[in-house]
Amino acid sequence: MNYYMPVKVFSENNCVPVHSADLAALGSCALIVTGRSSSKKNGSLDDVKAALEAEGIGYTVFDEVEENPSVETIMKARDIGISCDADFVVGVGGGSPLDAAKAIAVMIKNADSTWELLFDSSASPENIPIAAVPTTCGTGSEVTGISVITRHDLRTKMSMAHKVFPDIALCDGKYLLGAPMRVIANTAVDALGHMIESYINSAATPFSRMFVDTGLKLWSSCRGYLSGEEKLTEKAAADLLCASTFGGMAIAHTGTSVPHGLSYTLTYEGGIPHGAAVGLFQSGYLRLADVADRSHILSLAGFESTESLARFIAKISPVQADRELLEKAAENLLRNTKKLASCPYKADREALYDIIGGVICSG
């Protein structure tokens, strides 16, 4: 067995200003990669800018990362990064800016290459340093080498072929406090999916499952906040972000499995948010798993059955998806042999249709 997760993680209140020196140690000019609005509203962008200014580090802000970032956006940011002589990247936001930051860091380092480099498994490109500042509680991208990018030419989402880990992660739960509950719920469901899919995985080991066990306990302790029965507190926000980070540590080792593979079609073709799309298939995926593993996960997450899990996810992260879209997702996944191989039980057409047949949609 082996486990590799090279990110230096700082997790505390006011994390960014406290560790400004660690941020500045990455280079002399930063390209800050973020979305259009959320990082401005929650204060994370201002914190990063102030930390860099305090250390005398120049920066340029690229704030055009869309949900499910595209190859085209990566290349636009790459060109801006090159023009401003950026020698490190700071990703600020949810999974989309963090994933984009990784791909941008590769393309800045390899300025003469085309975007195809991102998906060339025969290459071993280097990248400029990366800092990650997560502001949602779902992807765990701050501690993974994974970067999922939208390929409009193929009408789907694909993982970059190269493992690119951030050098440091600055994790502060306070950035969740002003987020819409639908964003918190959708991303928290994504984190739950990471933990379930990492535990029920052909590549699972005691190391990866250790992170799942701890992450699920934290996630379960926040269920009242996710359901809207309790108001989100600073502690709960920190616990949700920490659970997401543990989920990221788990999939850094195993990768995701069938539910994520099914979700890509729903996101690209149906415009369904990633976390909500992933959550739609968790109950069915878990229902077909080994009995002992299924019972263990349900117990830690605080559910009596896969049915109660499905109802909870449908309540906090509702999805509208028709049968045609679900079947298209299954047929598309049947062509993804790598993703199917990550499932520890036989993930054939019958199994996939069993999983999609039990989903709970809101309409």
Short mmCIF file of C-alpha atoms in Angstrom, two decimals:
data_model
loop_
_atom_site.label_atom_id
_atom_site.label_comp_id
_atom_site.label_asym_id
_atom_site.label_seq_id
_atom_site.Cartn_x
_atom_site.Cartn_y
_atom_site.Cartn_z
CA MET A 1 0.00 0.00 0.00
CA ASN A 2 1.02 3.60 -0.49
CA TYR A 3 -0.54 7.00 0.02
CA TYR A 4 0.59 10.29 -1.49
CA MET A 5 -0.94 13.71 -0.77
CA PRO A 6 1.78 16.38 -0.96
CA VAL A 7 -0.31 19.48 -0.15
CA LYS A 8 0.62 21.53 2.92
CA VAL A 9 -2.76 22.22 4.51
CA PHE A 10 -3.51 25.12 6.84
CA SER A 11 -6.99 24.94 8.38
CA GLU A 12 -7.98 27.70 10.80
CA ASN A 13 -9.84 30.96 11.18
CA ASN A 14 -8.27 33.88 9.27
CA CYS A 15 -6.06 31.34 7.56
CA VAL A 16 -5.10 33.50 4.57
CA PRO A 17 -3.69 36.54 6.44
CA VAL A 18 -2.08 34.36 9.09
CA HIS A 19 -0.15 32.44 6.44
CA SER A 20 0.57 35.26 4.01
CA ALA A 21 4.29 34.45 4.15
CA ASP A 22 3.63 30.88 2.99
CA LEU A 23 1.57 32.27 0.13
CA ALA A 24 4.28 34.75 -0.83
CA ALA A 25 6.96 32.06 -0.74
CA LEU A 26 5.50 30.53 -3.91
CA GLY A 27 6.73 33.30 -6.21
CA SER A 28 6.98 36.99 -7.03
CA CYS A 29 3.85 37.56 -9.15
CA ALA A 30 0.51 35.77 -8.77
CA LEU A 31 -2.32 35.07 -11.16
CA ILE A 32 -5.42 34.91 -8.96
CA VAL A 33 -7.97 32.60 -10.58
CA THR A 34 -11.56 32.89 -9.42
CA GLY A 35 -15.21 33.13 -10.48
CA ARG A 36 -17.21 36.21 -11.30
CA SER A 37 -18.84 37.03 -7.97
CA SER A 38 -18.79 34.64 -4.99
CA SER A 39 -15.19 35.28 -3.91
CA LYS A 40 -15.92 39.00 -3.94
CA LYS A 41 -19.02 38.54 -1.77
CA ASN A 42 -17.53 36.19 0.83
CA GLY A 43 -14.34 38.19 1.36
CA SER A 44 -11.89 35.52 0.21
CA LEU A 45 -10.62 37.51 -2.78
CA ASP A 46 -10.01 40.60 -0.66
CA ASP A 47 -8.17 38.45 1.90
CA VAL A 48 -5.88 36.99 -0.76
CA LYS A 49 -5.17 40.38 -2.32
CA ALA A 50 -4.43 41.92 1.11
CA ALA A 51 -2.13 39.02 2.04
CA LEU A 52 -0.15 39.40 -1.18
CA GLU A 53 0.04 43.18 -0.79
CA ALA A 54 1.29 42.79 2.79
CA GLU A 55 4.15 40.64 1.48
CA GLY A 56 4.95 42.93 -1.45
CA ILE A 57 3.78 40.41 -4.07
CA GLY A 58 2.25 41.62 -7.32
CA TYR A 59 -0.86 40.01 -8.74
CA THR A 60 -3.37 39.99 -11.59
CA VAL A 61 -6.96 38.82 -11.09
CA PHE A 62 -8.64 36.55 -13.64
CA ASP A 63 -12.28 36.37 -12.56
CA GLU A 64 -13.93 34.68 -15.53
CA VAL A 65 -14.00 31.04 -14.43
CA GLU A 66 -17.44 29.59 -15.12
CA GLU A 67 -19.09 26.62 -13.46
CA ASN A 68 -17.46 23.53 -15.00
CA PRO A 69 -14.54 25.46 -16.55
CA SER A 70 -13.85 24.94 -20.23
CA VAL A 71 -10.67 24.41 -22.18
CA GLU A 72 -11.26 27.81 -23.76
CA THR A 73 -11.31 29.54 -20.37
CA ILE A 74 -8.11 27.75 -19.34
CA MET A 75 -6.31 29.00 -22.42
CA LYS A 76 -7.59 32.57 -22.02
CA ALA A 77 -6.31 32.65 -18.45
CA ARG A 78 -3.02 31.07 -19.56
CA ASP A 79 -2.44 33.92 -22.03
CA ILE A 80 -3.16 36.54 -19.36
CA GLY A 81 -0.85 34.78 -16.92
CA ILE A 82 1.98 34.76 -19.43
CA SER A 83 1.45 38.42 -20.33
CA CYS A 84 1.72 39.50 -16.67
CA ASP A 85 4.73 37.23 -15.95
CA ALA A 86 2.87 35.22 -13.31
CA ASP A 87 5.10 32.64 -11.67
CA PHE A 88 2.45 31.11 -9.41
CA VAL A 89 -1.33 30.70 -9.39
CA VAL A 90 -3.80 31.20 -6.55
CA GLY A 91 -7.15 29.48 -7.05
CA VAL A 92 -9.94 31.07 -4.98
CA GLY A 93 -13.44 29.63 -4.86
CA GLY A 94 -15.20 26.32 -5.31
CA GLY A 95 -14.08 23.36 -7.35
CA SER A 96 -14.28 25.17 -10.67
CA PRO A 97 -11.67 27.88 -9.92
CA LEU A 98 -9.45 25.39 -8.08
CA ASP A 99 -9.56 22.85 -10.93
CA ALA A 100 -9.00 25.63 -13.45
CA ALA A 101 -6.00 26.92 -11.48
CA LYS A 102 -4.27 23.55 -11.82
CA ALA A 103 -4.74 23.39 -15.57
CA ILE A 104 -3.71 27.04 -15.98
CA ALA A 105 -0.54 26.40 -13.96
CA VAL A 106 0.38 23.61 -16.39
CA MET A 107 -0.28 25.72 -19.48
CA ILE A 108 1.66 28.77 -18.19
CA LYS A 109 4.68 26.54 -17.55
CA ASN A 110 4.31 25.05 -21.03
CA ALA A 111 3.64 28.27 -22.92
CA ASP A 112 4.44 26.84 -26.34
CA SER A 113 2.02 23.92 -26.04
CA THR A 114 -1.59 23.72 -27.19
CA TRP A 115 -4.48 22.74 -24.92
CA GLU A 116 -4.17 19.11 -26.05
CA LEU A 117 -1.28 18.81 -23.59
CA LEU A 118 -3.82 18.73 -20.77
CA PHE A 119 -5.18 15.40 -22.01
CA ASP A 120 -1.96 13.83 -23.36
CA SER A 121 -1.29 10.90 -21.05
CA SER A 122 2.08 10.26 -22.70
CA ALA A 123 3.41 13.65 -21.55
CA SER A 124 4.75 14.61 -18.11
CA PRO A 125 4.47 18.40 -17.99
CA GLU A 126 5.63 20.53 -15.11
CA ASN A 127 3.58 23.37 -13.64
CA ILE A 128 4.18 26.61 -11.79
CA PRO A 129 3.31 26.57 -8.05
CA ILE A 130 -0.32 26.66 -6.92
CA ALA A 131 -2.12 27.84 -3.80
CA ALA A 132 -5.75 26.83 -3.21
CA VAL A 133 -8.28 28.79 -1.15
CA PRO A 134 -11.54 26.77 -1.05
CA THR A 135 -14.79 28.63 -0.39
CA THR A 136 -17.29 25.77 -0.76
CA CYS A 137 -17.57 22.47 1.09
CA GLY A 138 -17.66 19.95 -1.73
CA THR A 139 -14.87 19.27 -4.13
CA GLY A 140 -11.83 18.82 -1.92
CA SER A 141 -9.88 20.05 -4.95
CA GLU A 142 -7.48 21.84 -2.62
CA VAL A 143 -5.91 18.47 -1.73
CA THR A 144 -6.27 16.47 -4.95
CA GLY A 145 -4.27 16.26 -8.14
CA ILE A 146 -7.49 16.14 -10.16
CA SER A 147 -8.68 18.85 -12.53
CA VAL A 148 -12.00 18.27 -14.29
CA ILE A 149 -12.41 20.36 -17.44
CA THR A 150 -15.29 20.78 -19.87
CA ARG A 151 -14.58 19.63 -23.43
CA HIS A 152 -17.12 21.30 -25.70
CA ASP A 153 -15.62 19.45 -28.66
CA LEU A 154 -16.63 16.17 -27.03
CA ARG A 155 -19.71 17.54 -25.21
CA THR A 156 -18.58 16.23 -21.84
CA LYS A 157 -16.34 16.80 -18.83
CA MET A 158 -12.94 15.09 -18.59
CA SER A 159 -10.20 14.87 -16.02
CA MET A 160 -6.87 16.33 -16.98
CA ALA A 161 -4.45 13.49 -17.72
CA HIS A 162 -1.87 14.77 -15.24
CA LYS A 163 -1.86 14.80 -11.45
CA VAL A 164 -1.31 18.40 -10.35
CA PHE A 165 -1.51 19.05 -6.62
CA PRO A 166 -1.56 22.52 -5.07
CA ASP A 167 1.51 23.34 -3.03
CA ILE A 168 -0.51 24.82 -0.18
CA ALA A 169 -4.18 24.90 0.81
CA LEU A 170 -5.57 27.71 2.96
CA CYS A 171 -8.86 26.50 4.44
CA ASP A 172 -11.14 28.85 6.37
CA GLY A 173 -14.76 27.88 7.02
CA LYS A 174 -15.86 31.51 7.44
CA TYR A 175 -16.16 31.85 3.66
CA LEU A 176 -19.15 29.48 3.75
CA LEU A 177 -21.19 31.63 6.10
CA GLY A 178 -22.53 33.98 3.44
CA ALA A 179 -23.08 31.37 0.74
CA PRO A 180 -26.62 30.46 -0.40
CA MET A 181 -27.85 27.30 1.28
CA ARG A 182 -28.39 25.63 -2.09
CA VAL A 183 -24.67 26.06 -2.82
CA ILE A 184 -23.70 24.69 0.59
CA ALA A 185 -26.10 21.75 0.18
CA ASN A 186 -25.05 20.89 -3.37
CA THR A 187 -21.36 21.01 -2.55
CA ALA A 188 -21.82 19.08 0.70
CA VAL A 189 -23.57 16.35 -1.28
CA ASP A 190 -20.58 16.28 -3.61
CA ALA A 191 -18.30 15.78 -0.59
CA LEU A 192 -20.53 12.95 0.61
CA GLY A 193 -20.26 11.41 -2.85
CA HIS A 194 -16.47 11.58 -2.70
CA MET A 195 -16.44 9.70 0.56
CA ILE A 196 -18.93 7.03 -0.54
CA GLU A 197 -17.25 6.51 -3.91
CA SER A 198 -13.79 6.39 -2.36
CA TYR A 199 -14.84 3.82 0.24
CA ILE A 200 -16.74 1.69 -2.30
CA ASN A 201 -13.84 1.60 -4.72
CA SER A 202 -11.50 -0.97 -6.24
CA ALA A 203 -8.52 1.15 -5.18
CA ALA A 204 -9.63 1.66 -1.55
CA THR A 205 -7.06 1.01 1.17
CA PRO A 206 -6.99 1.45 4.96
CA PHE A 207 -5.31 4.82 4.35
CA SER A 208 -8.05 6.19 2.08
CA ARG A 209 -10.79 4.71 4.25
CA MET A 210 -9.31 6.38 7.33
CA PHE A 211 -10.05 9.78 5.75
CA VAL A 212 -13.56 8.67 4.81
CA ASP A 213 -14.33 7.54 8.35
CA THR A 214 -13.30 10.86 9.85
CA GLY A 215 -14.92 12.92 7.10
CA LEU A 216 -18.26 11.12 7.37
CA LYS A 217 -18.43 11.74 11.10
CA LEU A 218 -17.90 15.45 10.57
CA TRP A 219 -20.38 15.53 7.69
CA SER A 220 -23.03 13.71 9.72
CA SER A 221 -22.68 16.18 12.60
CA CYS A 222 -23.78 18.95 10.21
CA ARG A 223 -26.92 17.32 8.82
CA GLY A 224 -29.19 19.67 10.76
CA TYR A 225 -27.60 22.65 9.07
CA LEU A 226 -27.87 21.08 5.62
CA SER A 227 -31.56 20.35 6.10
CA GLY A 228 -32.24 23.91 7.23
CA GLU A 229 -33.35 22.86 10.70
CA GLU A 230 -30.44 24.74 12.32
CA LYS A 231 -28.61 27.94 11.42
CA LEU A 232 -25.11 27.48 10.07
CA THR A 233 -22.54 28.36 12.72
CA GLU A 234 -18.82 29.07 12.41
CA LYS A 235 -18.04 25.64 13.87
CA ALA A 236 -20.42 23.84 11.53
CA ALA A 237 -19.00 25.72 8.54
CA ALA A 238 -15.48 24.73 9.58
CA ASP A 239 -16.58 21.11 10.05
CA LEU A 240 -18.25 20.99 6.61
CA LEU A 241 -15.13 22.38 4.95
CA CYS A 242 -12.95 19.94 6.88
CA ALA A 243 -15.18 17.03 5.84
CA SER A 244 -14.81 18.15 2.23
CA THR A 245 -11.03 18.24 2.61
CA PHE A 246 -11.02 14.72 4.06
CA GLY A 247 -13.15 13.60 1.12
CA GLY A 248 -10.60 15.16 -1.20
CA MET A 249 -7.77 13.33 0.56
CA ALA A 250 -9.66 10.08 0.02
CA ILE A 251 -10.29 10.54 -3.70
CA ALA A 252 -6.72 11.79 -4.17
CA HIS A 253 -5.86 8.13 -3.62
CA THR A 254 -8.76 6.27 -5.21
CA GLY A 255 -10.47 8.63 -7.64
CA THR A 256 -14.25 8.74 -7.97
CA SER A 257 -16.48 6.02 -9.39
CA VAL A 258 -19.83 5.35 -11.06
CA PRO A 259 -21.98 8.21 -9.64
CA HIS A 260 -19.48 10.82 -10.81
CA GLY A 261 -19.29 9.12 -14.19
CA LEU A 262 -23.07 9.24 -14.51
CA SER A 263 -23.21 12.85 -13.36
CA TYR A 264 -21.16 14.26 -16.23
CA THR A 265 -23.94 13.79 -18.78
CA LEU A 266 -26.50 15.37 -16.45
CA THR A 267 -24.26 18.39 -15.92
CA TYR A 268 -23.33 18.91 -19.55
CA GLU A 269 -26.59 17.95 -21.24
CA GLY A 270 -29.06 18.93 -18.51
CA GLY A 271 -27.33 21.88 -16.86
CA ILE A 272 -27.68 20.22 -13.45
CA PRO A 273 -25.18 21.44 -10.82
CA HIS A 274 -22.36 18.98 -10.29
CA GLY A 275 -23.02 18.17 -6.64
CA ALA A 276 -26.74 17.66 -7.19
CA ALA A 277 -26.06 15.40 -10.18
CA VAL A 278 -23.57 13.33 -8.19
CA GLY A 279 -25.97 12.99 -5.27
CA LEU A 280 -28.72 11.57 -7.44
CA PHE A 281 -26.87 8.25 -7.79
CA GLN A 282 -25.32 7.74 -4.35
CA SER A 283 -28.15 5.66 -2.88
CA GLY A 284 -28.27 3.26 -5.82
CA TYR A 285 -24.49 2.91 -5.94
CA LEU A 286 -24.36 2.14 -2.23
CA ARG A 287 -27.34 -0.22 -2.38
CA LEU A 288 -25.45 -2.61 -4.70
CA ALA A 289 -22.28 -2.58 -2.60
CA ASP A 290 -21.02 -5.14 -0.12
CA VAL A 291 -23.42 -5.40 2.84
CA ALA A 292 -20.78 -4.70 5.49
CA ASP A 293 -19.40 -1.70 3.62
CA ARG A 294 -22.89 -0.34 3.03
CA SER A 295 -23.84 -0.68 6.70
CA HIS A 296 -20.60 0.98 7.79
CA ILE A 297 -21.14 4.04 5.60
CA LEU A 298 -24.80 4.42 6.49
CA SER A 299 -23.99 4.18 10.19
CA LEU A 300 -21.25 6.83 10.06
CA ALA A 301 -23.38 9.17 7.93
CA GLY A 302 -26.37 8.71 10.24
CA PHE A 303 -28.86 6.98 7.94
CA GLU A 304 -30.92 3.87 8.60
CA SER A 305 -31.07 2.75 4.97
CA THR A 306 -30.15 3.69 1.43
CA GLU A 307 -33.76 4.83 1.00
CA SER A 308 -33.47 7.36 3.85
CA LEU A 309 -30.18 8.54 2.36
CA ALA A 310 -31.90 9.07 -1.00
CA ARG A 311 -34.75 11.02 0.60
CA PHE A 312 -32.36 13.29 2.50
CA ILE A 313 -30.32 14.08 -0.60
CA ALA A 314 -33.49 14.71 -2.62
CA LYS A 315 -34.68 17.11 0.07
CA ILE A 316 -31.55 19.25 0.33
CA SER A 317 -30.33 18.96 -3.26
CA PRO A 318 -33.34 18.32 -5.55
CA VAL A 319 -32.87 17.39 -9.20
CA GLN A 320 -35.09 17.36 -12.24
CA ALA A 321 -33.97 14.75 -14.77
CA ASP A 322 -36.11 12.77 -17.19
CA ARG A 323 -35.69 9.09 -18.04
CA GLU A 324 -34.13 9.83 -21.41
CA LEU A 325 -31.32 11.87 -19.84
CA LEU A 326 -30.69 9.22 -17.18
CA GLU A 327 -30.46 6.47 -19.79
CA LYS A 328 -28.12 8.59 -21.89
CA ALA A 329 -25.89 9.01 -18.84
CA ALA A 330 -25.78 5.23 -18.37
CA GLU A 331 -25.00 4.54 -22.02
CA ASN A 332 -22.25 7.17 -22.03
CA LEU A 333 -20.69 5.70 -18.92
CA LEU A 334 -20.63 2.21 -20.42
CA ARG A 335 -17.96 3.54 -22.79
CA ASN A 336 -15.80 4.78 -19.90
CA THR A 337 -13.98 1.57 -18.97
CA LYS A 338 -11.62 3.31 -16.53
CA LYS A 339 -14.46 4.72 -14.45
CA LEU A 340 -16.33 1.39 -14.50
CA ALA A 341 -13.19 -0.43 -13.33
CA SER A 342 -13.11 1.72 -10.18
CA CYS A 343 -16.32 0.04 -9.00
CA PRO A 344 -15.62 -3.03 -6.81
CA TYR A 345 -18.70 -4.87 -8.05
CA LYS A 346 -19.71 -5.60 -11.65
CA ALA A 347 -20.79 -2.28 -13.12
CA ASP A 348 -22.44 -3.55 -16.28
CA ARG A 349 -25.54 -2.24 -18.10
CA GLU A 350 -27.86 -4.07 -15.72
CA ALA A 351 -26.21 -2.52 -12.67
CA LEU A 352 -26.21 0.99 -14.13
CA TYR A 353 -29.88 0.78 -15.06
CA ASP A 354 -30.59 -0.52 -11.55
CA ILE A 355 -28.84 2.55 -10.13
CA ILE A 356 -30.66 5.07 -12.35
CA GLY A 357 -33.97 3.26 -11.85
CA GLY A 358 -34.07 4.09 -8.16
CA VAL A 359 -33.30 7.80 -8.31
CA ILE A 360 -35.62 10.33 -6.66
CA CYS A 361 -36.24 13.39 -8.86
CA SER A 362 -38.19 16.49 -7.94
CA GLY A 363 -39.97 16.59 -11.26
#
